[in-house]
mmCIF file of N, CA and C in Angstrom:
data_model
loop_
_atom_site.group_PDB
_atom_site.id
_atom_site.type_symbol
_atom_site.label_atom_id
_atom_site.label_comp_id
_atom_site.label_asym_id
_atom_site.label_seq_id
_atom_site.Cartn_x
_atom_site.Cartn_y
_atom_site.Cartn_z
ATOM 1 N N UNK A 68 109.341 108.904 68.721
ATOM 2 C CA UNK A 68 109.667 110.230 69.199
ATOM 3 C C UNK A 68 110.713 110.088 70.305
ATOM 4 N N UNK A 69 111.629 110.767 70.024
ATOM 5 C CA UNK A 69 113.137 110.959 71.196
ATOM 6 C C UNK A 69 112.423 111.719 72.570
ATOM 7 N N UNK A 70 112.598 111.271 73.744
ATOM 8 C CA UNK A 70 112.091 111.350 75.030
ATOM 9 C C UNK A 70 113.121 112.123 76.002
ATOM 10 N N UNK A 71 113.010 112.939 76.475
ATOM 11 C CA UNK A 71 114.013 113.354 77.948
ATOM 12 C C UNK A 71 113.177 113.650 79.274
ATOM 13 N N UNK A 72 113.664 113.295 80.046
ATOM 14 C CA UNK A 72 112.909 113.732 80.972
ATOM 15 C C UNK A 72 113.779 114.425 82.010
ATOM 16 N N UNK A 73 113.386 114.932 82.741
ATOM 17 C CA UNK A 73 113.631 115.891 83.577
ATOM 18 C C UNK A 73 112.897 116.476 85.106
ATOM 19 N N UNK A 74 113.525 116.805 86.235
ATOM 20 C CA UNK A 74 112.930 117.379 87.133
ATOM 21 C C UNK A 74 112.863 116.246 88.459
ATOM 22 N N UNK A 75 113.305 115.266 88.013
ATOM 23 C CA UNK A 75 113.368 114.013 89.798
ATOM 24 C C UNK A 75 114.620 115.292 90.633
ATOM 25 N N UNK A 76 114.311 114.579 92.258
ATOM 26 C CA UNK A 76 115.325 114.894 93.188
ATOM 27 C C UNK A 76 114.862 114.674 94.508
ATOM 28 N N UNK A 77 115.147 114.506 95.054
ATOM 29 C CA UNK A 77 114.910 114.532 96.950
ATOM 30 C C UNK A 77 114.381 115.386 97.766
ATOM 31 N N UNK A 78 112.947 114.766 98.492
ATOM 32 C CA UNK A 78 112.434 115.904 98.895
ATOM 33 C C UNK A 78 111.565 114.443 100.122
ATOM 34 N N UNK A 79 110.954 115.329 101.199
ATOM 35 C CA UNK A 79 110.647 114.766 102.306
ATOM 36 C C UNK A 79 109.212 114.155 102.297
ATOM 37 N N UNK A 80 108.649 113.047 102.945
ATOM 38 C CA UNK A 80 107.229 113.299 103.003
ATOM 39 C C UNK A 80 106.230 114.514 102.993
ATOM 40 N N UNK A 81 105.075 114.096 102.072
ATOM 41 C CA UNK A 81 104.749 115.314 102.301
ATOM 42 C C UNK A 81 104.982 116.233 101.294
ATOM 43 N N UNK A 82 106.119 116.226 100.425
ATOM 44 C CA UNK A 82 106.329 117.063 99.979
ATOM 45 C C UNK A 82 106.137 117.017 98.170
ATOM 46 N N UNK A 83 106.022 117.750 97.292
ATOM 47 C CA UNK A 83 105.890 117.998 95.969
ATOM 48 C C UNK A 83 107.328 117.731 95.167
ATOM 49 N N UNK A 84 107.144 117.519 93.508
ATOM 50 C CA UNK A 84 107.714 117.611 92.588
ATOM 51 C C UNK A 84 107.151 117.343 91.289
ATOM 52 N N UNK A 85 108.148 118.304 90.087
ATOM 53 C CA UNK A 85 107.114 117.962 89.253
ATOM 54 C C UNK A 85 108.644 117.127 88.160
ATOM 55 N N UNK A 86 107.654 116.254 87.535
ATOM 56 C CA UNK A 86 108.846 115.954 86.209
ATOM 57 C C UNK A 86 108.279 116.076 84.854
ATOM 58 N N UNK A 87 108.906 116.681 84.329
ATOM 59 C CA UNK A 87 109.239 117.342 82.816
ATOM 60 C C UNK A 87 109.694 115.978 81.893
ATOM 61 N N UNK A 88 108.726 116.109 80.755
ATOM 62 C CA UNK A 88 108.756 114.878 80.006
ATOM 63 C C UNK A 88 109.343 115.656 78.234
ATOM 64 N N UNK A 89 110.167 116.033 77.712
ATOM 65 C CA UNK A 89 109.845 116.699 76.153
ATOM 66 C C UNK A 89 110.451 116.183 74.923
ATOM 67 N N UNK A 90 109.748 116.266 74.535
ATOM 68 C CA UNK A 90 109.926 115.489 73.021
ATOM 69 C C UNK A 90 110.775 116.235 71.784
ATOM 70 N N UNK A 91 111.425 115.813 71.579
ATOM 71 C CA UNK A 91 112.377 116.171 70.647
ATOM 72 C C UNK A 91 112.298 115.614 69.371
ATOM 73 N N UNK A 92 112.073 117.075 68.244
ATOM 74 C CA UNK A 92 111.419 116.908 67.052
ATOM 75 C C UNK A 92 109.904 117.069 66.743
ATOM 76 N N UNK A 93 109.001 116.631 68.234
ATOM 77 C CA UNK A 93 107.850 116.107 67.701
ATOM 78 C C UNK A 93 107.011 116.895 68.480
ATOM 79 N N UNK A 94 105.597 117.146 68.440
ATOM 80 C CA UNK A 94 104.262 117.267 69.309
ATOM 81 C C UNK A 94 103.625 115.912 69.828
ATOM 82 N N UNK A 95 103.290 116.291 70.939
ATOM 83 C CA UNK A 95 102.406 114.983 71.770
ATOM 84 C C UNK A 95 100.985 115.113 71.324
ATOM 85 N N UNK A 96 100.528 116.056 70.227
ATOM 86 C CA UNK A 96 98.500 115.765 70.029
ATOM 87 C C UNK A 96 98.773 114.452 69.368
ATOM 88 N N UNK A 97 99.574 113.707 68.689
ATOM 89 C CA UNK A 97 99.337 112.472 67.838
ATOM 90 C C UNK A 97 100.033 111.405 68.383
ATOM 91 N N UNK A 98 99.857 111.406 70.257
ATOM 92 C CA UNK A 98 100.628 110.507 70.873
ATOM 93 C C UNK A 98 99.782 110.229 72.270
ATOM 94 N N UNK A 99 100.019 109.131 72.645
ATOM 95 C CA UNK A 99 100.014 108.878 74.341
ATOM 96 C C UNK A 99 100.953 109.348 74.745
ATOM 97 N N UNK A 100 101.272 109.723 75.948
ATOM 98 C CA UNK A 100 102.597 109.532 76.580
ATOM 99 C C UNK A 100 102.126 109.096 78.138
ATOM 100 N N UNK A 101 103.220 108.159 78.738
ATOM 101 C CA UNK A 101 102.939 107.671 79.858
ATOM 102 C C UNK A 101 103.963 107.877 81.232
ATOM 103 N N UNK A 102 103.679 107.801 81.934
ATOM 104 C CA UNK A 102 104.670 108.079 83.049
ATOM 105 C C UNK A 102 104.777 106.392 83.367
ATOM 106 N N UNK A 103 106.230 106.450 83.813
ATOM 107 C CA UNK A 103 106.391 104.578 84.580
ATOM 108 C C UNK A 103 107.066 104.986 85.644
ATOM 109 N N UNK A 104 107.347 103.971 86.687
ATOM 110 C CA UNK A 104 108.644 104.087 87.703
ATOM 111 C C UNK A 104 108.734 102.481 88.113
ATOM 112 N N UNK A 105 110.269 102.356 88.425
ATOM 113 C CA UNK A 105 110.522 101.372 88.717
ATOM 114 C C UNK A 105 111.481 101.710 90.148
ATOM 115 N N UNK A 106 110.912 100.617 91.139
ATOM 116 C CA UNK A 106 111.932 100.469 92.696
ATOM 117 C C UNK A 106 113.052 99.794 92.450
ATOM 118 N N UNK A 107 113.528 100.015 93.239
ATOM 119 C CA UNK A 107 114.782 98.779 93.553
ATOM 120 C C UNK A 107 114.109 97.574 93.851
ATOM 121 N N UNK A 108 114.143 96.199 93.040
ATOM 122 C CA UNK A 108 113.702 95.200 92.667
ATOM 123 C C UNK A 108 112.590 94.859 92.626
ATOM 124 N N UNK A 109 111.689 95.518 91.987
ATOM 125 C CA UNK A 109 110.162 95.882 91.074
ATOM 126 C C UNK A 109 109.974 95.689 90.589
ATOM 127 N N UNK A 110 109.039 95.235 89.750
ATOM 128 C CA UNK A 110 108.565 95.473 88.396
ATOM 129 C C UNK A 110 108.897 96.980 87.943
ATOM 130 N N UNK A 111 109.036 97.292 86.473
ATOM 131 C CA UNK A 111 108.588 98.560 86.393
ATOM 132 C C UNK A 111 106.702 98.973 86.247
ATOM 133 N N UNK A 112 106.048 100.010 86.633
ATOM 134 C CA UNK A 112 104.624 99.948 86.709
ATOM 135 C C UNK A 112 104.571 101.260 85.972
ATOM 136 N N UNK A 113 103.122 101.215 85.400
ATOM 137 C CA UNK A 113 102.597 102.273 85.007
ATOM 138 C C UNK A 113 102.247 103.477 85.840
ATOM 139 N N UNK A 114 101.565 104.362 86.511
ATOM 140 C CA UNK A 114 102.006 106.026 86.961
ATOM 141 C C UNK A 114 100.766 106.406 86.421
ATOM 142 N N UNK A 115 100.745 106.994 85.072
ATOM 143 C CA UNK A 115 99.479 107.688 84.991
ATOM 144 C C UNK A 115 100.139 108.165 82.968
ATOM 145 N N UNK A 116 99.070 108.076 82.305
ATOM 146 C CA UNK A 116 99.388 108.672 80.934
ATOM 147 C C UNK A 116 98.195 109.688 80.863
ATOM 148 N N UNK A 117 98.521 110.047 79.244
ATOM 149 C CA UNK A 117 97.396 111.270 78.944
ATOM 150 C C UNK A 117 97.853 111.196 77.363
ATOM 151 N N UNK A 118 96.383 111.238 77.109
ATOM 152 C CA UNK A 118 96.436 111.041 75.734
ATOM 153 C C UNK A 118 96.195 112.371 74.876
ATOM 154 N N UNK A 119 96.614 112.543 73.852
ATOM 155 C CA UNK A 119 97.214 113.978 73.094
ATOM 156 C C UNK A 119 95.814 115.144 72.478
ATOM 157 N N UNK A 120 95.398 113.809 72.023
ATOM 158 C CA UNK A 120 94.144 114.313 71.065
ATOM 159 C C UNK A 120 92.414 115.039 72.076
ATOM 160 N N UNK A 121 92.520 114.465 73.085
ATOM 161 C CA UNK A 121 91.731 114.517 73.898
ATOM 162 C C UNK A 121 91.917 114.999 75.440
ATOM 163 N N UNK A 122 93.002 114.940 75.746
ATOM 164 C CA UNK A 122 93.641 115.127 77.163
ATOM 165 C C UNK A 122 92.719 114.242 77.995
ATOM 166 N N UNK A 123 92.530 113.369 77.534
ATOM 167 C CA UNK A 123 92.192 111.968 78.525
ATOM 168 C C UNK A 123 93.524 111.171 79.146
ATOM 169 N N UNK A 124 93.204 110.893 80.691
ATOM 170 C CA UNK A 124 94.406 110.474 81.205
ATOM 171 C C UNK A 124 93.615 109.317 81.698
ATOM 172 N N UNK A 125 94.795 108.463 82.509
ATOM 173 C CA UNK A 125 94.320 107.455 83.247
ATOM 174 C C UNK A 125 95.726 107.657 84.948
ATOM 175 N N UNK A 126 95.373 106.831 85.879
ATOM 176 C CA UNK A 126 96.197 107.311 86.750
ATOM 177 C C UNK A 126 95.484 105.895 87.477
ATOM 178 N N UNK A 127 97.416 105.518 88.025
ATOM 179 C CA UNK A 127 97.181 104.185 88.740
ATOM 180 C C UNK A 127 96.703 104.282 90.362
ATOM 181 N N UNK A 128 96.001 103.846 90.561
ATOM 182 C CA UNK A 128 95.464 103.513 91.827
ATOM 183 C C UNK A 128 96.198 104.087 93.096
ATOM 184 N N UNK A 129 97.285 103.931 93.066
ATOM 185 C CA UNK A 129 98.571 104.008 94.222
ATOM 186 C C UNK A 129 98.505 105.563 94.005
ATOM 187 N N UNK A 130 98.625 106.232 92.768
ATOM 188 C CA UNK A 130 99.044 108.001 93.052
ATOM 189 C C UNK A 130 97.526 108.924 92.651
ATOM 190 N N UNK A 131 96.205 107.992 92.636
ATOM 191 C CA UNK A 131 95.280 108.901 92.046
ATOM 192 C C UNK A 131 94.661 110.532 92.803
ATOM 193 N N UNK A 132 94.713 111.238 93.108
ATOM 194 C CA UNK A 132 94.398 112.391 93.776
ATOM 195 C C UNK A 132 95.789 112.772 94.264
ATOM 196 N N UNK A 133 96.582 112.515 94.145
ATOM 197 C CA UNK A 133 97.946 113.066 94.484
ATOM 198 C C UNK A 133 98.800 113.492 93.662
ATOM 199 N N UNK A 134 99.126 112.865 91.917
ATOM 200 C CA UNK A 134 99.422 112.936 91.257
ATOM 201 C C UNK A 134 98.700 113.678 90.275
ATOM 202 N N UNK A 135 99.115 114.936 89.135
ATOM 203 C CA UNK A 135 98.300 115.376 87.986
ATOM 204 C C UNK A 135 99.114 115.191 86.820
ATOM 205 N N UNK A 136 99.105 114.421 85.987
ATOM 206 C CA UNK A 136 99.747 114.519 84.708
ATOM 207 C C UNK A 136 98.894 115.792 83.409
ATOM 208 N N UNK A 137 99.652 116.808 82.697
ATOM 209 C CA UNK A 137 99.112 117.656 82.005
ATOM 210 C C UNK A 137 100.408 117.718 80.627
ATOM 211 N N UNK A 138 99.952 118.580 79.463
ATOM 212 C CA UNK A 138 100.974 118.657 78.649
ATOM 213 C C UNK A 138 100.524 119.846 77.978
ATOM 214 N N UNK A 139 101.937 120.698 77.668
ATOM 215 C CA UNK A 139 101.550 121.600 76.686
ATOM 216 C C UNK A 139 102.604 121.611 75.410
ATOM 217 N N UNK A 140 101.541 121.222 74.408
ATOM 218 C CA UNK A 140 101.944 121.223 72.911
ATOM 219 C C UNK A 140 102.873 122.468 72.840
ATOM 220 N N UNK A 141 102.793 123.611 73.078
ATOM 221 C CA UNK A 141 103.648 124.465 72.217
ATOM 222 C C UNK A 141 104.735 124.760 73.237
ATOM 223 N N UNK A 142 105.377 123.572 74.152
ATOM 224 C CA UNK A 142 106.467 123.163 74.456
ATOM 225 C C UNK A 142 107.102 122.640 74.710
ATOM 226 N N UNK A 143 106.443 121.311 73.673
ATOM 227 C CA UNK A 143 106.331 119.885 73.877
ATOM 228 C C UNK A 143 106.744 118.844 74.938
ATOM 229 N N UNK A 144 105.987 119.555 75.975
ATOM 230 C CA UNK A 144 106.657 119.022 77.453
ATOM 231 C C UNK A 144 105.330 118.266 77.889
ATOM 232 N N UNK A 145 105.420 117.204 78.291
ATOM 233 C CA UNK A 145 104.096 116.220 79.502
ATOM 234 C C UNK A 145 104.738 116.430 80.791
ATOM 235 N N UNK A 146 103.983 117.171 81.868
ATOM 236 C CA UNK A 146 104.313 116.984 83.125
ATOM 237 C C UNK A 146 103.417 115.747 84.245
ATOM 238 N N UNK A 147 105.035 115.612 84.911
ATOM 239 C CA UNK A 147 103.772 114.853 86.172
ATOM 240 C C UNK A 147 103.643 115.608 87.615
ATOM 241 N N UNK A 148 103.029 116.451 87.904
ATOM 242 C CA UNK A 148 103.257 117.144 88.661
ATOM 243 C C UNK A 148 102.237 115.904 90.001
ATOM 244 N N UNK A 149 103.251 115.961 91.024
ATOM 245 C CA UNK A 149 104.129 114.615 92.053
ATOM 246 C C UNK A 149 103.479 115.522 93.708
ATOM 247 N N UNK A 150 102.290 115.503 94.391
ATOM 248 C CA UNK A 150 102.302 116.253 95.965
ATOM 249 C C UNK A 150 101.902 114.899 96.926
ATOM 250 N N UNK A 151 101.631 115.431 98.057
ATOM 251 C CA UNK A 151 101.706 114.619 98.744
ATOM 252 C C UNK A 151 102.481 113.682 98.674
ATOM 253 N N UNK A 152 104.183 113.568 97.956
ATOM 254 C CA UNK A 152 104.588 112.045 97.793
ATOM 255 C C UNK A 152 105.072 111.480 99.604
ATOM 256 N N UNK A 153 105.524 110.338 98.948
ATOM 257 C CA UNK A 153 105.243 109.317 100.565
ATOM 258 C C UNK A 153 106.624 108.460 100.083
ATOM 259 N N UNK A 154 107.308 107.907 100.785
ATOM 260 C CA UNK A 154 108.501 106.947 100.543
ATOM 261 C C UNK A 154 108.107 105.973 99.596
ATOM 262 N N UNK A 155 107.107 105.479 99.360
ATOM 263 C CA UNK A 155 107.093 104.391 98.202
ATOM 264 C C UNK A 155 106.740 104.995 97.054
ATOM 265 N N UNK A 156 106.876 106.124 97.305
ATOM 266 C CA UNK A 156 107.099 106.736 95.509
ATOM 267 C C UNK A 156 108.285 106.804 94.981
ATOM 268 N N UNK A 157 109.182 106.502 96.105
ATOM 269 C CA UNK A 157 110.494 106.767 95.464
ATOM 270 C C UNK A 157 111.194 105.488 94.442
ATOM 271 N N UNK A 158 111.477 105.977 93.451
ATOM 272 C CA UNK A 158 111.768 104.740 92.328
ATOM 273 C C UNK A 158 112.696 106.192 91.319
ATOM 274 N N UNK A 159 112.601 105.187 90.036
ATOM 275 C CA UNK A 159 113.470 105.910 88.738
ATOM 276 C C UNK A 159 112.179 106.027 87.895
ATOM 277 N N UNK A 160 112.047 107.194 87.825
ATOM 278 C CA UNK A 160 110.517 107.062 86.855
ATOM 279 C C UNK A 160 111.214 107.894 85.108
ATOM 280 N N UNK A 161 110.520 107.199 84.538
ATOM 281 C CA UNK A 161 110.636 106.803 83.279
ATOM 282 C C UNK A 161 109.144 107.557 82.073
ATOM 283 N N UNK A 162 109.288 108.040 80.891
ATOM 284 C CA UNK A 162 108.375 108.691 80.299
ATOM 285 C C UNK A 162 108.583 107.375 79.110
ATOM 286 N N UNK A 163 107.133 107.156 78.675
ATOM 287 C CA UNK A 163 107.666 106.944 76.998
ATOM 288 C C UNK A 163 106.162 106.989 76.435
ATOM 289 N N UNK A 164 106.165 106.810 74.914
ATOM 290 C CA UNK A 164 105.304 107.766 74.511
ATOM 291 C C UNK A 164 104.761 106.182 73.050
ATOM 292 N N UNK A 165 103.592 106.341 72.918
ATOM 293 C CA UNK A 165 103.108 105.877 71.308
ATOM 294 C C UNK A 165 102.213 106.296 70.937
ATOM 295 N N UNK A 166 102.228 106.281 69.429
ATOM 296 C CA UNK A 166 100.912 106.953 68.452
ATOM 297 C C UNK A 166 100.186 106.777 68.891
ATOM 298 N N UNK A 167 99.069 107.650 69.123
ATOM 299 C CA UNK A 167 97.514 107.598 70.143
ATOM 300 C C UNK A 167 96.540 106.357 68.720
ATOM 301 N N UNK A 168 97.349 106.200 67.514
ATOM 302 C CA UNK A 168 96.345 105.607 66.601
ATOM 303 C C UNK A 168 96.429 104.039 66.630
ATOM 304 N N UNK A 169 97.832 103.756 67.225
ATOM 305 C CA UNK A 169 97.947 102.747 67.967
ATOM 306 C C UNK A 169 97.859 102.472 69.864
ATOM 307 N N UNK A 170 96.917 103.118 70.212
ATOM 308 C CA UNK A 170 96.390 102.704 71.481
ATOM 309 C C UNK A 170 94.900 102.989 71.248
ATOM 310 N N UNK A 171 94.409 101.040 72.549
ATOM 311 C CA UNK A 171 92.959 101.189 72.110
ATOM 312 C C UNK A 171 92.368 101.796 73.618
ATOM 313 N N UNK A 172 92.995 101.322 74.705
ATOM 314 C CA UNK A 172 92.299 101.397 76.020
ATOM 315 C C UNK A 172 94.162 102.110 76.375
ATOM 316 N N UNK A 173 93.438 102.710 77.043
ATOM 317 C CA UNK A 173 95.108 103.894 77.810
ATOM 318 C C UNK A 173 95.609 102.768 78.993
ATOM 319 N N UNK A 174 94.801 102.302 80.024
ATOM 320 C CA UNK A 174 95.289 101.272 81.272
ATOM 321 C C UNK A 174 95.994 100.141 80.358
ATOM 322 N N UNK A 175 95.386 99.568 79.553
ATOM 323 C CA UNK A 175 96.034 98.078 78.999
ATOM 324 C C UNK A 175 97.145 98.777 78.056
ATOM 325 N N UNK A 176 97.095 99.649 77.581
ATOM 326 C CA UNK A 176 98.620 100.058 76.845
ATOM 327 C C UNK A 176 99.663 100.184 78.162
ATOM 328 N N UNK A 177 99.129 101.086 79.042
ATOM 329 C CA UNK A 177 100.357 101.036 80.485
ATOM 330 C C UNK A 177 100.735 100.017 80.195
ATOM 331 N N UNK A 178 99.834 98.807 80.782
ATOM 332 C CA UNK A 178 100.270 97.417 81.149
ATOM 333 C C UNK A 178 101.451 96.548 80.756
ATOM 334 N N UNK A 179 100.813 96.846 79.048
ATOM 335 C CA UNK A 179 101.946 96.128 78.283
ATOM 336 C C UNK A 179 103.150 97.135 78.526
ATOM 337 N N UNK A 180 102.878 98.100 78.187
ATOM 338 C CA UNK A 180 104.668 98.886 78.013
ATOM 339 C C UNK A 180 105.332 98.650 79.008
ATOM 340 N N UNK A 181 104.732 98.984 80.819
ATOM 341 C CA UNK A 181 105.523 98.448 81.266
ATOM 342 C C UNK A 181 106.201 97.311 81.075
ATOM 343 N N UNK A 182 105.664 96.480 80.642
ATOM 344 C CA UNK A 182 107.108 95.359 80.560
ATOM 345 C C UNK A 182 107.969 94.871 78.981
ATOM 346 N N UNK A 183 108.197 96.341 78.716
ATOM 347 C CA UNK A 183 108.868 96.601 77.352
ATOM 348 C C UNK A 183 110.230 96.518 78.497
ATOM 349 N N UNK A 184 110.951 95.969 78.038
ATOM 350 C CA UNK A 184 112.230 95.647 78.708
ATOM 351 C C UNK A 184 113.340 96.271 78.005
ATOM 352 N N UNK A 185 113.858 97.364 78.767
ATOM 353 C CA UNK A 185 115.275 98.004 78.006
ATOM 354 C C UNK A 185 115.769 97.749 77.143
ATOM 355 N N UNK A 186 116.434 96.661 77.813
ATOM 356 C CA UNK A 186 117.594 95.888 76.942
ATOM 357 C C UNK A 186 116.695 95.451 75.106
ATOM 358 N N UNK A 187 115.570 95.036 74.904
ATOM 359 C CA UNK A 187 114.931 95.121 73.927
ATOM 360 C C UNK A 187 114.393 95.275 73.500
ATOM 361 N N UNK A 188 113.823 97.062 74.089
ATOM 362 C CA UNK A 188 113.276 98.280 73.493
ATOM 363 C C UNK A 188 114.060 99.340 73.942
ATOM 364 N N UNK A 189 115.526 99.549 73.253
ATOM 365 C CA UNK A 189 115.337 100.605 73.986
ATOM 366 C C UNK A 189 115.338 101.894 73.621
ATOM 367 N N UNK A 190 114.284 102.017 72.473
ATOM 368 C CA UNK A 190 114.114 103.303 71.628
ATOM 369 C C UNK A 190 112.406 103.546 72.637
ATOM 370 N N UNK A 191 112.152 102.486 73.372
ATOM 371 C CA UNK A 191 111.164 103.072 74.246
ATOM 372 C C UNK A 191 110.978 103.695 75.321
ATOM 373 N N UNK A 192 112.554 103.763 75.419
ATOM 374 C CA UNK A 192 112.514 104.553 77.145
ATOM 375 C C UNK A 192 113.691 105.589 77.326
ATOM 376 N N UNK A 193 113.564 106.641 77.993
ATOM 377 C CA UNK A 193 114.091 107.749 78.303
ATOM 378 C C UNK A 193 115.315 107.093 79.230
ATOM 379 N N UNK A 194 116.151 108.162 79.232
ATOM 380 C CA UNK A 194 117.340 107.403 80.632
ATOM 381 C C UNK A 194 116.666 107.575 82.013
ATOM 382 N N UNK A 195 115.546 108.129 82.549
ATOM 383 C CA UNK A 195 114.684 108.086 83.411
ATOM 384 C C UNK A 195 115.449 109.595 84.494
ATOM 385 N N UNK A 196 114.800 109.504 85.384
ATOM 386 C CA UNK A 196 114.853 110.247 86.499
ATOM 387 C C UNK A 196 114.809 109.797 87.942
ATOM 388 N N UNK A 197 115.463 110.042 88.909
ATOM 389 C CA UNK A 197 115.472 109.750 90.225
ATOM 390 C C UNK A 197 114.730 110.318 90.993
ATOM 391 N N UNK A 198 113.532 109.595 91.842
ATOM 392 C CA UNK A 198 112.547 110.606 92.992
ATOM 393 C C UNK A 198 112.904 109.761 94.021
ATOM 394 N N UNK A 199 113.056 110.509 95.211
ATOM 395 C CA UNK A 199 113.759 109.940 96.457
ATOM 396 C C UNK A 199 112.570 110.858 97.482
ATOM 397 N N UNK A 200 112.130 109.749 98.027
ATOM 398 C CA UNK A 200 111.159 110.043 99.468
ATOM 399 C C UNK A 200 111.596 110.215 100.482
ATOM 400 N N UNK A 201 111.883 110.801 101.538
ATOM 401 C CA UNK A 201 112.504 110.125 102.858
ATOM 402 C C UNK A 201 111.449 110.606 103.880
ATOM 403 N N UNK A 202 111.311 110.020 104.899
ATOM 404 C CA UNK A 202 110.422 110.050 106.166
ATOM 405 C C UNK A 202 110.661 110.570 106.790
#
């Protein structure tokens, strides 16, 4: 499924954003989709997904009660709606998505995708988005 995302930009401690994930061509009930972000010289990490069929999510440690990931099918958009962010949220965050019939555990799918590497996947990743923290 073709990925865009949408909605990064600059905003202060403290403060909210949401990013817009939508799929082109397709519905997310017969998919994961995951949020990633990567810093300036990071790993890229997993964020938080939500799975289609169930609206079961998972959410990494670093954004849990701060972060809500949600999606609505009849506009085939996954949001990550982003409060309280803090300067180390700021990275290029990234959406990408697989058949929910190929995922067994939602955390260990993060895991691996994060380190699906551009350069040789790169039907797995969106051109990403910019979130900028400042203090």
């Amino acid at each position: 499924v073709q990925l865009v995302e949408s909605g990064g930009g600059s905003v202060q401690s403290g403060g909210s954003l949401r990013l817009s994930c939508a799929a082109l061509g397709a519905t997310f009930e017969d998919y994961v989709v995951g949020w990633f972000r990567q810093a300036p010289g990071k790993e890229r990490e997993g964020v938080s997904c939500i799975r289609g069929k169930d609206r079961k999510t998972w959410y990494s440690d670093s954004v849990k009660g701060r972060f809500t990931i949600s999606f609505d099918n009849a506009k085939k958009v996954v949001y990550l709606q982003m409060d309280s962010l803090a300067p180390e949220d700021t990275a290029t965050y990234y959406c990408s998505a697989e058949r929910e019939s190929l995922v067994v555990v939602l955390h260990s799918w993060m895991a691996v995708r994060a380190r699906y590497r551009p350069e040789l996947y790169p039907t797995a990743w969106a051109q990403g988005v910019q979130v900028t923290v400042s203090s």
